[in-house]
Short mmCIF file of C-alpha atoms in Angstrom, two decimals:
data_model
loop_
_atom_site.label_atom_id
_atom_site.label_comp_id
_atom_site.label_asym_id
_atom_site.label_seq_id
_atom_site.Cartn_x
_atom_site.Cartn_y
_atom_site.Cartn_z
CA MET A 25 -8.00 -28.72 -8.54
CA SER A 26 -5.67 -25.92 -7.51
CA GLY A 27 -3.46 -23.47 -9.30
CA THR A 28 -2.42 -19.90 -9.66
CA VAL A 29 -4.58 -17.36 -11.43
CA GLY A 30 -2.65 -14.95 -13.60
CA SER A 31 -2.74 -13.15 -16.87
CA ILE A 32 -0.94 -13.58 -20.10
CA SER A 33 0.69 -10.84 -22.10
CA ILE A 34 0.34 -10.83 -25.84
CA ALA A 35 2.89 -8.80 -27.75
CA GLY A 36 1.60 -6.32 -30.30
CA SER A 37 -1.78 -4.69 -30.46
CA ASP A 38 -5.40 -5.55 -31.03
CA SER A 39 -7.33 -3.62 -33.70
CA GLU A 40 -10.97 -3.06 -34.49
CA PHE A 41 -12.50 -1.05 -37.31
CA ALA A 42 -15.65 1.06 -37.38
CA LEU A 43 -17.38 2.34 -40.51
CA LEU A 44 -18.32 5.96 -39.82
CA CYS A 45 -19.50 8.93 -41.88
CA ASP A 46 -18.18 12.48 -42.03
CA VAL A 47 -21.23 14.74 -42.53
CA THR A 48 -20.74 18.24 -43.95
CA ASP A 49 -23.60 20.29 -45.44
CA ASP A 50 -25.85 17.22 -45.82
CA VAL A 51 -23.10 15.31 -47.68
CA SER A 52 -22.11 12.07 -45.98
CA THR A 53 -18.63 10.64 -46.70
CA PRO A 54 -17.92 7.15 -45.35
CA PHE A 55 -14.51 6.36 -43.85
CA LEU A 56 -12.87 3.80 -41.56
CA ARG A 57 -11.73 4.48 -38.02
CA ARG A 58 -9.21 1.96 -36.69
CA TYR A 59 -9.02 1.58 -32.92
CA ALA A 60 -5.75 -0.05 -31.86
CA THR A 61 -5.14 -1.22 -28.30
CA ALA A 62 -1.49 -1.70 -27.37
CA ALA A 63 -0.39 -4.37 -24.89
CA SER A 64 -0.03 -1.54 -22.34
CA GLY A 65 -3.75 -0.74 -22.71
CA ALA A 66 -3.25 2.54 -24.61
CA VAL A 67 -5.87 3.09 -27.32
CA THR A 68 -5.22 5.05 -30.51
CA ALA A 69 -7.62 5.93 -33.33
CA THR A 70 -6.59 6.35 -36.96
CA ASP A 71 -8.93 7.51 -39.76
CA THR A 72 -8.49 6.18 -43.30
CA ALA A 73 -10.39 6.06 -46.57
CA LEU A 74 -12.40 2.90 -47.24
CA ASP A 75 -9.27 1.22 -48.62
CA GLY A 76 -7.93 1.12 -45.04
CA VAL A 77 -4.63 2.71 -46.10
CA THR A 78 -5.12 6.25 -47.40
CA PRO A 79 -5.21 8.78 -44.53
CA TYR A 80 -8.55 10.56 -44.10
CA ALA A 81 -9.08 13.96 -42.43
CA VAL A 82 -12.54 14.58 -40.93
CA THR A 83 -14.01 17.93 -42.02
CA GLY A 84 -17.50 17.79 -40.52
CA THR A 85 -19.45 15.91 -37.88
CA VAL A 86 -18.65 12.23 -37.34
CA GLY A 87 -21.61 9.90 -37.01
CA VAL A 88 -23.04 6.52 -37.88
CA CYS A 89 -23.62 6.10 -41.61
CA THR A 90 -27.26 5.96 -42.63
CA VAL A 91 -28.70 4.20 -45.61
CA PRO A 92 -30.70 6.41 -47.97
CA ASP A 93 -34.39 5.69 -48.19
CA ALA A 94 -34.76 2.46 -50.08
CA GLU A 95 -37.70 0.58 -51.43
CA PRO A 96 -39.23 -1.33 -48.48
CA VAL A 97 -38.81 -5.08 -48.54
CA ASP A 98 -42.12 -6.83 -48.20
CA VAL A 99 -41.44 -10.01 -46.19
CA ILE A 100 -43.13 -11.79 -43.30
CA ALA A 101 -41.15 -13.33 -40.41
CA HIS A 102 -42.06 -16.82 -39.12
CA GLY A 103 -40.69 -19.23 -36.55
CA VAL A 104 -41.29 -22.66 -35.05
CA GLN A 105 -39.61 -24.45 -32.17
CA ASP A 106 -38.90 -28.18 -31.90
CA THR A 107 -41.01 -28.91 -34.98
CA GLY A 108 -40.05 -30.43 -38.31
CA TRP A 109 -39.92 -27.94 -41.18
CA ALA A 110 -39.88 -28.27 -44.98
CA LEU A 111 -39.28 -25.66 -47.66
CA ALA A 112 -41.86 -27.42 -49.84
CA ASP A 113 -44.53 -26.50 -47.26
CA GLU A 114 -43.54 -22.80 -47.20
CA PRO A 115 -43.86 -21.29 -50.69
CA GLY A 116 -42.30 -17.86 -51.14
CA THR A 117 -39.53 -18.44 -48.57
CA VAL A 118 -36.70 -15.92 -48.88
CA SER A 119 -34.41 -16.96 -46.01
CA VAL A 120 -34.15 -19.71 -43.38
CA THR A 121 -32.07 -19.93 -40.20
CA LEU A 122 -31.74 -23.02 -38.00
CA LEU A 123 -30.54 -22.65 -34.39
CA VAL A 124 -29.81 -25.88 -32.49
CA TYR A 125 -29.84 -25.61 -28.68
CA ALA A 126 -29.62 -29.25 -27.56
CA GLY A 127 -29.21 -32.68 -29.10
CA THR A 128 -28.87 -33.00 -32.86
CA VAL A 129 -31.08 -32.04 -35.76
CA THR A 130 -31.01 -33.61 -39.22
CA VAL A 131 -31.07 -31.28 -42.22
CA THR A 132 -31.62 -32.57 -45.74
CA THR A 133 -30.78 -30.46 -48.80
CA GLY A 134 -30.39 -31.27 -52.47
CA GLU A 135 -26.72 -32.00 -51.69
CA GLY A 136 -27.40 -34.59 -48.98
CA THR A 137 -28.05 -35.01 -45.27
CA LEU A 138 -26.25 -33.25 -42.43
CA THR A 139 -26.41 -33.84 -38.67
CA VAL A 140 -26.32 -30.43 -36.94
CA PRO A 141 -25.09 -30.49 -33.30
CA ALA A 142 -26.13 -28.31 -30.36
CA GLY A 143 -24.62 -24.82 -30.50
CA ALA A 144 -24.60 -24.69 -34.29
CA SER A 145 -26.63 -22.52 -36.62
CA LEU A 146 -27.14 -22.67 -40.38
CA SER A 147 -28.67 -20.12 -42.75
CA TRP A 148 -29.89 -20.16 -46.33
CA SER A 149 -31.08 -17.20 -48.39
CA ALA A 150 -32.30 -16.49 -51.89
CA LYS A 151 -30.25 -14.44 -54.32
CA ASP A 152 -30.31 -10.71 -53.64
CA GLU A 153 -32.66 -9.98 -56.53
CA PRO A 154 -36.20 -8.58 -56.51
CA GLY A 155 -38.73 -11.37 -56.07
CA ALA A 156 -36.12 -14.11 -55.51
CA VAL A 157 -37.16 -17.05 -53.31
CA LEU A 158 -35.53 -20.30 -52.19
CA SER A 159 -36.23 -23.48 -54.14
CA GLY A 160 -35.16 -27.09 -54.05
CA THR A 161 -34.93 -29.51 -51.15
CA LEU A 162 -34.56 -28.24 -47.58
CA THR A 163 -36.03 -30.08 -44.59
CA VAL A 164 -35.33 -30.00 -40.86
CA ASP A 165 -36.03 -33.10 -38.74
CA GLY A 166 -35.27 -33.02 -35.03
CA THR A 167 -36.82 -36.24 -33.87
CA ALA A 168 -33.69 -37.26 -31.95
CA PRO A 169 -34.42 -37.54 -28.20
CA GLY A 170 -33.54 -34.40 -26.26
CA ALA A 171 -33.22 -32.18 -29.33
CA SER A 172 -34.28 -28.54 -29.08
CA TRP A 173 -34.09 -26.04 -31.94
CA HIS A 174 -35.70 -23.09 -33.72
CA VAL A 175 -36.36 -22.62 -37.41
CA LEU A 176 -36.79 -18.96 -38.35
CA TRP A 177 -37.70 -17.92 -41.90
CA THR A 178 -38.96 -15.01 -43.95
CA SER A 179 -41.32 -15.25 -46.87
CA ARG A 180 -42.95 -13.03 -49.42
CA PRO A 181 -46.71 -12.63 -49.08
#
């Protein structure tokens, strides 16, 4: 195979946003900073309120926003590789993530069966309420030849 290597030019600009905080006298005010990269490579930064439209003027020190001290979440992390997994065997489960590396893995939920291909990931989590846990049917079966996967989950003690 032969050919010419080159580049393409895309008209317009590319934008990314960062959530930052303006800290003055121990008061932290969140705002958005939009970084725009023009086709020429020039980068500009624009600060706005959280609505993304209203201009914002920084008055203090810009930094990463921190979350105030919150009640700690008491969960335990678990994981298995290339092994079947069932929610019924893991009481108190709060969240589950399946990562499929090779082959296919079969997932069964209360809504039916799904074949999950290599490169895919699926996640389930309980409602964001104190003490909430997952319930119902959720199983992972990777008995197909050549399948490789991880099941990662958190549970309450």
